[in-house]
Amino acid sequence: MFARSRAWMASHQDTLVIAPLVLCCLIQVRYFSAPGSRTGGPWVTPALHAALLIPLLWRRRHPLTVFAIAALVSFIQWVAGFGLLAANSAVLVAMYGVAAHCRLRWATVAGAIAELGIALLVLRPNGSGSVLAKEYAAFSVFVIAIWIAGIYANTRRRYVHSLVERAKQAERERGQEALITAAAERVRIARELHDVVAHNVSVIVLHADGAGYAIHSEPELAAQALQTISTTARRALAEMRRLVGVLREETGAQEPHSPQPGLARLGELVEQTRASGLPTEFTVHGTSPPLPEGQQLVIYRIVQEALTNTLKHGGPGTRASVEVAFGHDEIKLEIADDGQGAPALQVVGGHGLAGMRERAALYGGTLQAAPRIGGGFHVSVRMPVGHEE
């Protein structure tokens, strides 16, 4: 009910402002007359009242025009010798509208014109200077108060408008940030899928080939290879489900996500690589400082990608080494192999090594990958400790 009343008052604000003035004008026309003023006939005073009050209905939409009309009518009234009317307060109402809705220069002009009107009103040829000054000061205080109120209303309205615009801008920026975050998350998931699929499928292919060769001559070895294929495929499927599940918008209960691989699973990764037929030496120097899970995942994925490339391109009889050195302010990764260097050159510009460089750069690190002299491939990573993503 209160909200409806407030809305009605806001929509009829101009009428509510004019209503008391109309009442005062009716009382003046009926019971009072301006002393010493000309009447000009029974229709002149009502016409002046109407000419001054009716334009106020448009004072918010056309404040300058309404003020100009009110000031011009009042000036004509003064020139014609008509006395002060209750409707002449329309000049002050219109001045307030200019101060509240127009720029400061127009508000200043309106205030100056109103002050000039006060000077013309109190000016009398035979009046005392001190009396005229007191009258002018009294009227001027009233005019200045109304002018300041209009300036305050204008400032407050602009301030509220700026707050609304700022809130809309913040909402738009939040929407854009959400889109950027979602896009970055999709890119991250694409990298994760590439690492998971590339590594595990390479392991599965190698064991499938080995099982195919050994199925008749060494059935037990073929059975072990098939068991490794099953375990690797299940692990890959679980990780892919977890990653793809992030892209899904589910309203029901979600299955708990498995933790991201980190430094604690590097040994497991090396053992899996050894089981795939790639002898790998794993060395750790120093003690790992507390690292964020994201940085641990980056280290894990870089080692995984490098070993996957060795499995795919190293050739038979290849050996690999993984060396992790934890320093006071830096982590060093060295992944090397003695396989075929020429085929490895073909993947330097590929998605795998490009993704490794991007992952390292995510935490302020650098990655160098190049063939080794005499054969093989070498990946070197330098990553600072404590770098914020």
Short mmCIF file of C-alpha atoms in Angstrom, two decimals:
data_model
loop_
_atom_site.label_atom_id
_atom_site.label_comp_id
_atom_site.label_asym_id
_atom_site.label_seq_id
_atom_site.Cartn_x
_atom_site.Cartn_y
_atom_site.Cartn_z
CA MET A 1 0.00 0.00 0.00
CA PHE A 2 2.78 2.42 0.94
CA ALA A 3 4.70 1.53 -2.22
CA ARG A 4 1.59 2.19 -4.31
CA SER A 5 1.05 5.55 -2.58
CA ARG A 6 4.69 6.50 -3.12
CA ALA A 7 4.44 5.61 -6.80
CA TRP A 8 1.25 7.66 -7.18
CA MET A 9 2.86 10.67 -5.50
CA ALA A 10 5.92 10.39 -7.73
CA SER A 11 3.78 10.31 -10.88
CA HIS A 12 1.68 13.31 -9.72
CA GLN A 13 4.49 15.34 -8.18
CA ASP A 14 3.98 18.38 -10.41
CA THR A 15 0.24 18.49 -9.65
CA LEU A 16 0.88 18.20 -5.91
CA VAL A 17 3.33 21.11 -6.06
CA ILE A 18 0.91 23.35 -7.97
CA ALA A 19 -2.19 22.53 -5.88
CA PRO A 20 -1.24 24.70 -2.83
CA LEU A 21 -0.32 27.59 -5.14
CA VAL A 22 -3.67 27.35 -6.89
CA LEU A 23 -5.42 27.43 -3.52
CA CYS A 24 -3.47 30.55 -2.49
CA CYS A 25 -4.29 32.21 -5.80
CA LEU A 26 -8.02 31.48 -5.43
CA ILE A 27 -8.00 32.95 -1.94
CA GLN A 28 -6.18 36.07 -3.18
CA VAL A 29 -8.55 36.55 -6.11
CA ARG A 30 -11.61 36.12 -3.86
CA TYR A 31 -10.65 38.01 -0.74
CA PHE A 32 -7.53 40.10 -1.31
CA SER A 33 -6.14 42.52 -3.80
CA ALA A 34 -2.65 43.86 -4.16
CA PRO A 35 -2.49 47.32 -2.59
CA GLY A 36 -1.76 50.07 -5.06
CA SER A 37 -1.92 47.75 -8.02
CA ARG A 38 -3.84 48.00 -11.22
CA THR A 39 -6.73 45.66 -11.81
CA GLY A 40 -7.05 45.91 -15.58
CA GLY A 41 -10.41 44.25 -15.55
CA PRO A 42 -11.83 41.10 -13.92
CA TRP A 43 -10.06 38.76 -16.30
CA VAL A 44 -6.45 40.10 -15.96
CA THR A 45 -5.59 38.70 -12.53
CA PRO A 46 -6.94 35.16 -13.25
CA ALA A 47 -5.12 35.27 -16.60
CA LEU A 48 -1.83 36.14 -14.87
CA HIS A 49 -2.36 33.35 -12.35
CA ALA A 50 -3.00 30.86 -15.13
CA ALA A 51 -0.03 32.06 -17.21
CA LEU A 52 2.28 31.61 -14.22
CA LEU A 53 0.96 28.32 -12.81
CA ILE A 54 -0.01 26.18 -15.81
CA PRO A 55 3.54 25.93 -17.26
CA LEU A 56 4.70 24.41 -13.95
CA LEU A 57 3.09 21.14 -15.08
CA TRP A 58 6.08 20.72 -17.42
CA ARG A 59 8.78 22.06 -15.11
CA ARG A 60 10.70 18.76 -14.89
CA ARG A 61 10.57 17.97 -18.62
CA HIS A 62 11.31 21.52 -19.81
CA PRO A 63 12.73 23.40 -16.82
CA LEU A 64 14.45 26.18 -18.81
CA THR A 65 11.36 26.93 -20.91
CA VAL A 66 9.06 26.97 -17.88
CA PHE A 67 11.40 29.31 -15.98
CA ALA A 68 11.68 31.62 -18.98
CA ILE A 69 7.88 31.83 -19.28
CA ALA A 70 7.42 32.49 -15.56
CA ALA A 71 10.15 35.16 -15.50
CA LEU A 72 8.84 36.84 -18.67
CA VAL A 73 5.24 36.93 -17.41
CA SER A 74 6.42 38.37 -14.08
CA PHE A 75 8.48 41.02 -15.85
CA ILE A 76 5.51 42.04 -18.03
CA GLN A 77 3.39 42.16 -14.90
CA TRP A 78 5.92 44.51 -13.24
CA VAL A 79 6.18 46.74 -16.31
CA ALA A 80 2.38 46.99 -16.51
CA GLY A 81 2.23 48.03 -12.88
CA PHE A 82 0.37 45.04 -11.48
CA GLY A 83 1.05 44.20 -7.85
CA LEU A 84 2.61 41.05 -6.43
CA LEU A 85 0.50 37.94 -6.86
CA ALA A 86 0.62 34.59 -5.06
CA ALA A 87 1.27 33.02 -8.45
CA ASN A 88 4.60 34.89 -8.71
CA SER A 89 6.06 32.19 -6.47
CA ALA A 90 6.01 30.10 -9.68
CA VAL A 91 9.29 31.88 -10.54
CA LEU A 92 10.92 30.32 -7.45
CA VAL A 93 9.43 26.89 -8.20
CA ALA A 94 10.70 27.11 -11.79
CA MET A 95 14.11 28.28 -10.58
CA TYR A 96 14.29 25.24 -8.31
CA GLY A 97 13.48 23.06 -11.33
CA VAL A 98 16.34 24.59 -13.32
CA ALA A 99 18.79 24.15 -10.40
CA ALA A 100 17.64 20.56 -9.86
CA HIS A 101 17.65 19.38 -13.48
CA CYS A 102 20.05 21.56 -15.48
CA ARG A 103 23.75 22.26 -15.47
CA LEU A 104 25.31 24.66 -13.01
CA ARG A 105 25.69 27.53 -15.49
CA TRP A 106 21.95 27.50 -16.25
CA ALA A 107 21.17 27.24 -12.54
CA THR A 108 23.40 30.28 -11.92
CA VAL A 109 21.64 32.26 -14.65
CA ALA A 110 18.23 31.35 -13.20
CA GLY A 111 19.35 32.39 -9.71
CA ALA A 112 20.67 35.72 -11.02
CA ILE A 113 17.38 36.42 -12.84
CA ALA A 114 15.44 35.61 -9.68
CA GLU A 115 17.64 38.03 -7.69
CA LEU A 116 17.06 40.68 -10.34
CA GLY A 117 13.32 40.12 -9.99
CA ILE A 118 13.62 40.62 -6.22
CA ALA A 119 15.50 43.89 -6.80
CA LEU A 120 12.76 45.13 -9.16
CA LEU A 121 10.11 44.08 -6.65
CA VAL A 122 11.50 46.01 -3.67
CA LEU A 123 12.73 49.00 -5.67
CA ARG A 124 10.61 52.09 -4.94
CA PRO A 125 11.49 55.69 -5.89
CA ASN A 126 10.69 57.16 -2.50
CA GLY A 127 11.81 54.27 -0.32
CA SER A 128 14.53 54.44 2.31
CA GLY A 129 17.80 52.85 1.32
CA SER A 130 18.17 50.90 4.57
CA VAL A 131 14.59 49.64 4.38
CA LEU A 132 15.04 48.56 0.76
CA ALA A 133 18.29 46.80 1.64
CA LYS A 134 16.63 44.90 4.49
CA GLU A 135 13.73 43.87 2.29
CA TYR A 136 16.08 42.79 -0.47
CA ALA A 137 18.21 40.78 1.98
CA ALA A 138 15.14 39.05 3.42
CA PHE A 139 13.84 38.05 0.01
CA SER A 140 17.35 37.09 -1.19
CA VAL A 141 17.88 34.69 1.71
CA PHE A 142 14.69 32.91 0.74
CA VAL A 143 15.68 32.77 -2.94
CA ILE A 144 19.20 31.55 -2.18
CA ALA A 145 17.86 28.83 0.11
CA ILE A 146 15.59 27.51 -2.64
CA TRP A 147 18.47 27.72 -5.17
CA ILE A 148 20.81 25.76 -2.87
CA ALA A 149 18.11 23.14 -2.30
CA GLY A 150 17.81 22.70 -6.06
CA ILE A 151 21.59 22.37 -6.46
CA TYR A 152 21.65 19.77 -3.69
CA ALA A 153 18.83 17.80 -5.34
CA ASN A 154 20.71 17.92 -8.66
CA THR A 155 23.94 16.72 -7.04
CA ARG A 156 22.17 13.93 -5.19
CA ARG A 157 20.33 12.82 -8.33
CA ARG A 158 23.57 12.70 -10.31
CA TYR A 159 25.27 10.82 -7.49
CA VAL A 160 22.50 8.21 -7.32
CA HIS A 161 22.60 7.91 -11.12
CA SER A 162 26.37 7.33 -11.00
CA LEU A 163 25.88 4.65 -8.34
CA VAL A 164 23.28 2.91 -10.48
CA GLU A 165 25.55 3.06 -13.53
CA ARG A 166 28.47 1.79 -11.49
CA ALA A 167 26.38 -1.11 -10.23
CA LYS A 168 25.30 -1.97 -13.79
CA GLN A 169 28.92 -1.76 -14.96
CA ALA A 170 30.04 -4.01 -12.10
CA GLU A 171 27.32 -6.50 -13.02
CA ARG A 172 28.45 -6.47 -16.66
CA GLU A 173 32.07 -6.95 -15.59
CA ARG A 174 31.08 -9.85 -13.34
CA GLY A 175 29.33 -11.47 -16.29
CA GLN A 176 32.40 -10.96 -18.49
CA GLU A 177 34.69 -12.31 -15.77
CA ALA A 178 32.45 -15.36 -15.46
CA LEU A 179 32.71 -15.96 -19.22
CA ILE A 180 36.51 -15.51 -19.15
CA THR A 181 36.81 -17.83 -16.17
CA ALA A 182 34.65 -20.44 -17.88
CA ALA A 183 36.74 -20.20 -21.06
CA ALA A 184 39.97 -20.53 -19.07
CA GLU A 185 38.52 -23.52 -17.26
CA ARG A 186 37.62 -25.17 -20.55
CA VAL A 187 41.17 -24.60 -21.81
CA ARG A 188 42.55 -26.10 -18.61
CA ILE A 189 40.28 -29.13 -18.94
CA ALA A 190 41.32 -29.54 -22.58
CA ARG A 191 44.96 -29.66 -21.47
CA GLU A 192 44.12 -32.14 -18.75
CA LEU A 193 42.27 -34.35 -21.22
CA HIS A 194 45.18 -34.17 -23.65
CA ASP A 195 47.64 -35.23 -20.95
CA VAL A 196 45.44 -38.02 -19.64
CA VAL A 197 44.53 -39.42 -23.03
CA ALA A 198 48.00 -39.10 -24.57
CA HIS A 199 49.81 -40.76 -21.71
CA ASN A 200 47.39 -43.56 -20.95
CA VAL A 201 46.62 -44.40 -24.56
CA SER A 202 50.35 -44.58 -25.30
CA VAL A 203 50.76 -47.01 -22.41
CA ILE A 204 47.79 -49.06 -23.58
CA VAL A 205 49.11 -49.24 -27.17
CA LEU A 206 52.56 -50.36 -26.05
CA HIS A 207 51.17 -53.08 -23.79
CA ALA A 208 48.70 -54.20 -26.43
CA ASP A 209 51.56 -54.60 -28.94
CA GLY A 210 53.62 -56.49 -26.34
CA ALA A 211 50.69 -58.75 -25.50
CA GLY A 212 50.17 -59.46 -29.19
CA TYR A 213 53.77 -60.58 -29.63
CA ALA A 214 53.88 -62.63 -26.42
CA ILE A 215 50.43 -64.20 -26.44
CA HIS A 216 51.71 -67.50 -27.94
CA SER A 217 55.27 -67.70 -26.68
CA GLU A 218 54.84 -66.19 -23.19
CA PRO A 219 51.18 -66.30 -22.13
CA GLU A 220 51.96 -65.13 -18.58
CA LEU A 221 53.69 -61.99 -19.89
CA ALA A 222 50.76 -61.34 -22.21
CA ALA A 223 48.35 -61.75 -19.27
CA GLN A 224 50.35 -59.19 -17.25
CA ALA A 225 50.24 -56.78 -20.20
CA LEU A 226 46.48 -57.21 -20.47
CA GLN A 227 46.11 -56.58 -16.74
CA THR A 228 48.17 -53.37 -17.11
CA ILE A 229 45.98 -52.32 -20.04
CA SER A 230 42.85 -52.86 -17.94
CA THR A 231 44.23 -50.89 -14.98
CA THR A 232 45.46 -48.04 -17.17
CA ALA A 233 42.21 -47.84 -19.10
CA ARG A 234 40.15 -47.75 -15.91
CA ARG A 235 42.35 -44.99 -14.46
CA ALA A 236 42.10 -43.00 -17.70
CA LEU A 237 38.34 -43.46 -17.83
CA ALA A 238 37.97 -42.28 -14.21
CA GLU A 239 40.04 -39.15 -14.86
CA MET A 240 38.15 -38.38 -18.06
CA ARG A 241 34.82 -38.75 -16.26
CA ARG A 242 36.02 -36.37 -13.59
CA LEU A 243 37.17 -33.76 -16.12
CA VAL A 244 34.15 -34.02 -18.39
CA GLY A 245 31.88 -33.93 -15.34
CA VAL A 246 33.14 -30.43 -14.58
CA LEU A 247 31.68 -29.27 -17.90
CA ARG A 248 28.27 -30.65 -17.07
CA GLU A 249 25.62 -28.57 -15.35
CA GLU A 250 24.04 -30.99 -12.94
CA THR A 251 21.29 -30.07 -10.53
CA GLY A 252 21.33 -33.31 -8.59
CA ALA A 253 23.95 -34.78 -6.32
CA GLN A 254 27.41 -35.06 -7.80
CA GLU A 255 29.89 -37.80 -7.27
CA PRO A 256 32.91 -36.80 -5.19
CA HIS A 257 35.86 -35.78 -7.34
CA SER A 258 39.15 -37.58 -6.93
CA PRO A 259 42.09 -35.40 -5.85
CA GLN A 260 44.36 -33.94 -8.53
CA PRO A 261 47.68 -35.72 -8.96
CA GLY A 262 50.63 -33.99 -7.31
CA LEU A 263 54.22 -34.53 -6.23
CA ALA A 264 53.27 -37.53 -4.11
CA ARG A 265 52.23 -39.42 -7.25
CA LEU A 266 55.40 -38.82 -9.27
CA GLY A 267 56.81 -42.12 -8.07
CA GLU A 268 53.63 -43.89 -9.14
CA LEU A 269 53.88 -42.23 -12.55
CA VAL A 270 57.49 -43.40 -12.97
CA GLU A 271 56.56 -46.95 -11.93
CA GLN A 272 53.77 -46.97 -14.48
CA THR A 273 56.23 -45.81 -17.14
CA ARG A 274 58.65 -48.58 -16.17
CA ALA A 275 55.83 -51.12 -16.40
CA SER A 276 55.18 -49.86 -19.91
CA GLY A 277 58.66 -50.97 -20.99
CA LEU A 278 60.62 -47.72 -20.54
CA PRO A 279 63.37 -48.07 -17.92
CA THR A 280 63.25 -44.80 -16.01
CA GLU A 281 65.55 -43.49 -13.30
CA PHE A 282 63.88 -41.24 -10.74
CA THR A 283 65.93 -38.94 -8.51
CA VAL A 284 64.79 -36.32 -6.00
CA HIS A 285 67.16 -33.77 -4.46
CA GLY A 286 66.17 -31.77 -1.41
CA THR A 287 62.86 -31.54 0.40
CA SER A 288 59.75 -30.27 -1.25
CA PRO A 289 58.53 -26.96 0.20
CA PRO A 290 54.79 -26.41 0.71
CA LEU A 291 53.43 -25.90 -2.81
CA PRO A 292 49.90 -25.11 -3.96
CA GLU A 293 47.98 -27.98 -5.52
CA GLY A 294 47.94 -26.19 -8.87
CA GLN A 295 51.72 -25.96 -9.01
CA GLN A 296 52.08 -29.60 -8.00
CA LEU A 297 49.69 -30.54 -10.81
CA VAL A 298 51.79 -28.53 -13.27
CA ILE A 299 54.96 -30.42 -12.27
CA TYR A 300 53.16 -33.76 -12.50
CA ARG A 301 51.71 -33.02 -15.96
CA ILE A 302 55.05 -31.79 -17.35
CA VAL A 303 56.78 -35.00 -16.25
CA GLN A 304 53.87 -37.05 -17.59
CA GLU A 305 53.94 -35.31 -20.98
CA ALA A 306 57.72 -35.67 -21.31
CA LEU A 307 57.63 -39.39 -20.52
CA THR A 308 54.68 -39.87 -22.89
CA ASN A 309 56.70 -38.26 -25.71
CA THR A 310 59.58 -40.59 -24.91
CA LEU A 311 57.27 -43.60 -25.04
CA LYS A 312 55.91 -42.51 -28.42
CA HIS A 313 59.10 -41.32 -30.09
CA GLY A 314 62.03 -42.82 -28.21
CA GLY A 315 62.17 -46.13 -30.05
CA PRO A 316 63.34 -49.55 -28.79
CA GLY A 317 66.01 -49.76 -26.09
CA THR A 318 65.37 -46.22 -24.88
CA ARG A 319 66.12 -45.28 -21.28
CA ALA A 320 64.85 -42.20 -19.48
CA SER A 321 65.66 -40.23 -16.35
CA VAL A 322 63.60 -37.86 -14.21
CA GLU A 323 65.40 -35.56 -11.81
CA VAL A 324 63.61 -33.19 -9.45
CA ALA A 325 65.65 -30.71 -7.40
CA PHE A 326 63.99 -28.60 -4.72
CA GLY A 327 65.95 -25.47 -3.93
CA HIS A 328 65.33 -22.60 -1.54
CA ASP A 329 63.60 -20.44 -4.13
CA GLU A 330 63.49 -22.61 -7.26
CA ILE A 331 62.38 -26.02 -8.47
CA LYS A 332 64.35 -27.71 -11.26
CA LEU A 333 63.01 -30.50 -13.44
CA GLU A 334 65.24 -32.48 -15.79
CA ILE A 335 63.63 -35.16 -17.98
CA ALA A 336 65.96 -36.79 -20.50
CA ASP A 337 66.13 -39.88 -22.67
CA ASP A 338 68.64 -41.49 -25.02
CA GLY A 339 66.19 -42.46 -27.75
CA GLN A 340 65.79 -41.21 -31.29
CA GLY A 341 66.24 -37.47 -31.31
CA ALA A 342 65.08 -36.73 -34.88
CA PRO A 343 61.47 -37.90 -34.48
CA ALA A 344 61.25 -35.92 -31.24
CA LEU A 345 62.05 -32.73 -33.13
CA GLN A 346 58.75 -33.03 -34.93
CA VAL A 347 56.76 -32.46 -31.73
CA VAL A 348 58.58 -29.35 -30.53
CA GLY A 349 55.89 -27.14 -31.98
CA GLY A 350 53.10 -29.56 -31.16
CA HIS A 351 50.29 -29.19 -28.68
CA GLY A 352 52.06 -31.29 -26.04
CA LEU A 353 55.21 -29.22 -25.58
CA ALA A 354 53.31 -25.98 -26.17
CA GLY A 355 50.98 -26.95 -23.34
CA MET A 356 53.99 -27.78 -21.15
CA ARG A 357 55.44 -24.30 -21.75
CA GLU A 358 52.10 -22.68 -20.93
CA ARG A 359 51.80 -24.70 -17.74
CA ALA A 360 55.29 -23.70 -16.63
CA ALA A 361 54.63 -20.04 -17.47
CA LEU A 362 51.45 -20.19 -15.39
CA TYR A 363 53.65 -20.22 -12.27
CA GLY A 364 56.43 -17.99 -13.57
CA GLY A 365 58.56 -20.85 -14.85
CA THR A 366 60.44 -21.45 -18.08
CA LEU A 367 60.75 -24.63 -20.13
CA GLN A 368 63.42 -25.61 -22.63
CA ALA A 369 63.08 -28.70 -24.82
CA ALA A 370 65.66 -29.77 -27.41
CA PRO A 371 67.39 -32.86 -28.82
CA ARG A 372 70.51 -34.02 -27.01
CA ILE A 373 73.86 -34.25 -28.69
CA GLY A 374 74.42 -37.87 -29.63
CA GLY A 375 70.71 -38.77 -29.59
CA GLY A 376 67.80 -38.42 -27.28
CA PHE A 377 65.73 -35.56 -26.02
CA HIS A 378 65.99 -33.29 -23.00
CA VAL A 379 63.38 -31.19 -21.19
CA SER A 380 64.48 -28.66 -18.59
CA VAL A 381 62.14 -26.64 -16.38
CA ARG A 382 62.91 -23.85 -13.93
CA MET A 383 60.04 -22.78 -11.68
CA PRO A 384 60.18 -20.31 -8.76
CA VAL A 385 58.86 -21.29 -5.36
CA GLY A 386 56.02 -19.24 -3.92
CA HIS A 387 54.99 -17.64 -7.22
CA GLU A 388 51.32 -16.61 -7.29
CA GLU A 389 49.30 -17.87 -10.25
#
